[in-house]
Amino acid sequence: MLSRLFCLAFIVLVFSSFSIDPIERIGIKGPFTFNQTQFKLAWTAKPNDFYYIQEYLPAGETPEKFNQMITFYLLDKNVEVKAAVSQKVKELENRKKTDPTCNYVVSESPDGKEFIVDFILSESQGNELSTVEFNVYRYQRVEIQPNQPGVLVCAYSKRAYENEITTFLKRLKDDRVAFINEMISLNTPTVKLNK
């Protein structure tokens, strides 16, 4: 009897978790367009008191398996943008030790206020690549409230799986430039915390 109740409770929990809308916390509800694709809010998290994550996906895609994703990371803390970029570079340097595909470039805006980090990652099954992902992260300082600065990272991710990987990598040279330019020209959304 107890096991039946546990199973029933588990089923109710699973179905209710799929039906809950993601909690919009940073004032960037969407939808918006990038790479000629419309993205809608799909998932959010608040790992701690000053860190927020919101993911946006095209229709029909899921956080578990997607081709394109936009993510906003908000650090609600007085941190220098350069320090946030350095943390990402450190993470990528560690990744390079186990991911031979991993590579990155850091670009700084002429005024030194923004940074772009673009990078490529991969996962393998056995000796075969199973997933390749290209990312463009734009780091910028934002005013969350008067006299309350933070760091906003807008990230675009594009993935290819298995048989699509060769074509994806051949196109990446041209796509990389296009995605970086589009990210640079993206209007910075106004951040407003919904605590």
PDB file of C-alpha atoms in Angstrom, residues 21-111:
ATOM      1  CA  ASP A  21       5.404  27.954 -15.879  1.00  0.00           C
ATOM      2  CA  PRO A  22       8.994  29.094 -15.276  1.00  0.00           C
ATOM      3  CA  ILE A  23       9.276  31.918 -12.742  1.00  0.00           C
ATOM      4  CA  GLU A  24      10.465  35.093 -14.470  1.00  0.00           C
ATOM      5  CA  ARG A  25      12.755  36.860 -11.955  1.00  0.00           C
ATOM      6  CA  ILE A  26      14.879  39.442 -13.801  1.00  0.00           C
ATOM      7  CA  GLY A  27      12.387  41.403 -15.907  1.00  0.00           C
ATOM      8  CA  ILE A  28      13.305  39.750 -19.225  1.00  0.00           C
ATOM      9  CA  LYS A  29      10.162  37.860 -20.098  1.00  0.00           C
ATOM     10  CA  GLY A  30      10.524  37.624 -23.884  1.00  0.00           C
ATOM     11  CA  PRO A  31       9.771  36.446 -26.466  1.00  0.00           C
ATOM     12  CA  PHE A  32      12.520  37.924 -28.613  1.00  0.00           C
ATOM     13  CA  THR A  33      14.325  37.097 -31.848  1.00  0.00           C
ATOM     14  CA  PHE A  34      17.923  36.046 -32.468  1.00  0.00           C
ATOM     15  CA  ASN A  35      19.357  34.334 -35.572  1.00  0.00           C
ATOM     16  CA  GLN A  36      15.941  34.759 -37.261  1.00  0.00           C
ATOM     17  CA  THR A  37      14.394  32.564 -34.557  1.00  0.00           C
ATOM     18  CA  GLN A  38      11.884  33.447 -31.855  1.00  0.00           C
ATOM     19  CA  PHE A  39      12.821  32.418 -28.318  1.00  0.00           C
ATOM     20  CA  LYS A  40      10.437  32.060 -25.372  1.00  0.00           C
ATOM     21  CA  LEU A  41      11.172  31.674 -21.672  1.00  0.00           C
ATOM     22  CA  ALA A  42      11.543  27.954 -20.920  1.00  0.00           C
ATOM     23  CA  TRP A  43      13.406  27.514 -17.627  1.00  0.00           C
ATOM     24  CA  THR A  44      14.677  29.615 -14.718  1.00  0.00           C
ATOM     25  CA  ALA A  45      16.785  29.096 -11.619  1.00  0.00           C
ATOM     26  CA  LYS A  46      18.122  31.073  -8.682  1.00  0.00           C
ATOM     27  CA  PRO A  47      21.120  29.073  -7.432  1.00  0.00           C
ATOM     28  CA  ASN A  48      21.798  31.571  -4.643  1.00  0.00           C
ATOM     29  CA  ASP A  49      20.706  34.979  -3.331  1.00  0.00           C
ATOM     30  CA  PHE A  50      22.586  36.977  -5.961  1.00  0.00           C
ATOM     31  CA  TYR A  51      22.683  34.716  -9.038  1.00  0.00           C
ATOM     32  CA  TYR A  52      19.859  34.250 -11.562  1.00  0.00           C
ATOM     33  CA  ILE A  53      19.613  32.110 -14.715  1.00  0.00           C
ATOM     34  CA  GLN A  54      16.896  32.257 -17.378  1.00  0.00           C
ATOM     35  CA  GLU A  55      16.847  30.070 -20.498  1.00  0.00           C
ATOM     36  CA  TYR A  56      14.841  30.767 -23.651  1.00  0.00           C
ATOM     37  CA  LEU A  57      14.153  28.233 -26.398  1.00  0.00           C
ATOM     38  CA  PRO A  58      12.504  28.078 -29.818  1.00  0.00           C
ATOM     39  CA  ALA A  59       9.153  26.296 -30.027  1.00  0.00           C
ATOM     40  CA  GLY A  60       9.475  22.507 -29.831  1.00  0.00           C
ATOM     41  CA  GLU A  61      12.910  22.439 -28.181  1.00  0.00           C
ATOM     42  CA  THR A  62      13.711  21.428 -24.596  1.00  0.00           C
ATOM     43  CA  PRO A  63      16.556  22.273 -22.185  1.00  0.00           C
ATOM     44  CA  GLU A  64      17.608  18.603 -22.319  1.00  0.00           C
ATOM     45  CA  LYS A  65      18.042  18.578 -26.121  1.00  0.00           C
ATOM     46  CA  PHE A  66      18.064  21.781 -28.131  1.00  0.00           C
ATOM     47  CA  ASN A  67      19.595  23.229 -31.284  1.00  0.00           C
ATOM     48  CA  GLN A  68      19.557  26.862 -30.159  1.00  0.00           C
ATOM     49  CA  MET A  69      19.221  28.567 -26.789  1.00  0.00           C
ATOM     50  CA  ILE A  70      19.467  32.061 -25.342  1.00  0.00           C
ATOM     51  CA  THR A  71      20.438  32.322 -21.680  1.00  0.00           C
ATOM     52  CA  PHE A  72      20.624  35.341 -19.414  1.00  0.00           C
ATOM     53  CA  TYR A  73      22.850  35.113 -16.354  1.00  0.00           C
ATOM     54  CA  LEU A  74      22.504  37.922 -13.835  1.00  0.00           C
ATOM     55  CA  LEU A  75      24.962  38.479 -11.015  1.00  0.00           C
ATOM     56  CA  ASP A  76      23.255  40.801  -8.551  1.00  0.00           C
ATOM     57  CA  LYS A  77      26.521  41.864  -6.981  1.00  0.00           C
ATOM     58  CA  ASN A  78      29.072  44.644  -7.346  1.00  0.00           C
ATOM     59  CA  VAL A  79      31.590  42.635  -9.349  1.00  0.00           C
ATOM     60  CA  GLU A  80      33.835  43.909 -12.126  1.00  0.00           C
ATOM     61  CA  VAL A  81      32.924  42.608 -15.577  1.00  0.00           C
ATOM     62  CA  LYS A  82      36.554  41.642 -16.146  1.00  0.00           C
ATOM     63  CA  ALA A  83      36.461  39.433 -13.042  1.00  0.00           C
ATOM     64  CA  ALA A  84      33.374  37.609 -14.353  1.00  0.00           C
ATOM     65  CA  VAL A  85      35.120  37.075 -17.702  1.00  0.00           C
ATOM     66  CA  SER A  86      38.234  35.773 -15.938  1.00  0.00           C
ATOM     67  CA  GLN A  87      36.101  33.222 -14.110  1.00  0.00           C
ATOM     68  CA  LYS A  88      34.702  31.966 -17.459  1.00  0.00           C
ATOM     69  CA  VAL A  89      38.193  31.760 -18.953  1.00  0.00           C
ATOM     70  CA  LYS A  90      39.370  29.732 -15.962  1.00  0.00           C
ATOM     71  CA  GLU A  91      36.419  27.362 -16.441  1.00  0.00           C
ATOM     72  CA  LEU A  92      37.255  26.973 -20.151  1.00  0.00           C
ATOM     73  CA  GLU A  93      40.948  26.365 -19.433  1.00  0.00           C
ATOM     74  CA  ASN A  94      39.926  23.530 -17.100  1.00  0.00           C
ATOM     75  CA  ARG A  95      37.562  22.184 -19.759  1.00  0.00           C
ATOM     76  CA  LYS A  96      40.374  22.088 -22.337  1.00  0.00           C
ATOM     77  CA  LYS A  97      42.145  19.459 -20.217  1.00  0.00           C
ATOM     78  CA  THR A  98      39.405  16.915 -21.003  1.00  0.00           C
ATOM     79  CA  ASP A  99      37.738  18.342 -24.137  1.00  0.00           C
ATOM     80  CA  PRO A 100      40.119  18.523 -27.147  1.00  0.00           C
ATOM     81  CA  THR A 101      37.548  20.533 -29.128  1.00  0.00           C
ATOM     82  CA  CYS A 102      37.331  23.286 -26.503  1.00  0.00           C
ATOM     83  CA  ASN A 103      38.697  26.602 -27.707  1.00  0.00           C
ATOM     84  CA  TYR A 104      37.816  30.218 -26.969  1.00  0.00           C
ATOM     85  CA  VAL A 105      38.450  33.856 -27.904  1.00  0.00           C
ATOM     86  CA  VAL A 106      37.971  36.880 -25.620  1.00  0.00           C
ATOM     87  CA  SER A 107      37.195  40.257 -27.240  1.00  0.00           C
ATOM     88  CA  GLU A 108      36.943  43.597 -25.445  1.00  0.00           C
ATOM     89  CA  SER A 109      34.861  46.562 -26.621  1.00  0.00           C
ATOM     90  CA  PRO A 110      36.825  49.717 -27.551  1.00  0.00           C
ATOM     91  CA  ASP A 111      35.609  51.470 -24.379  1.00  0.00           C
TER      92      ASP A 111
END
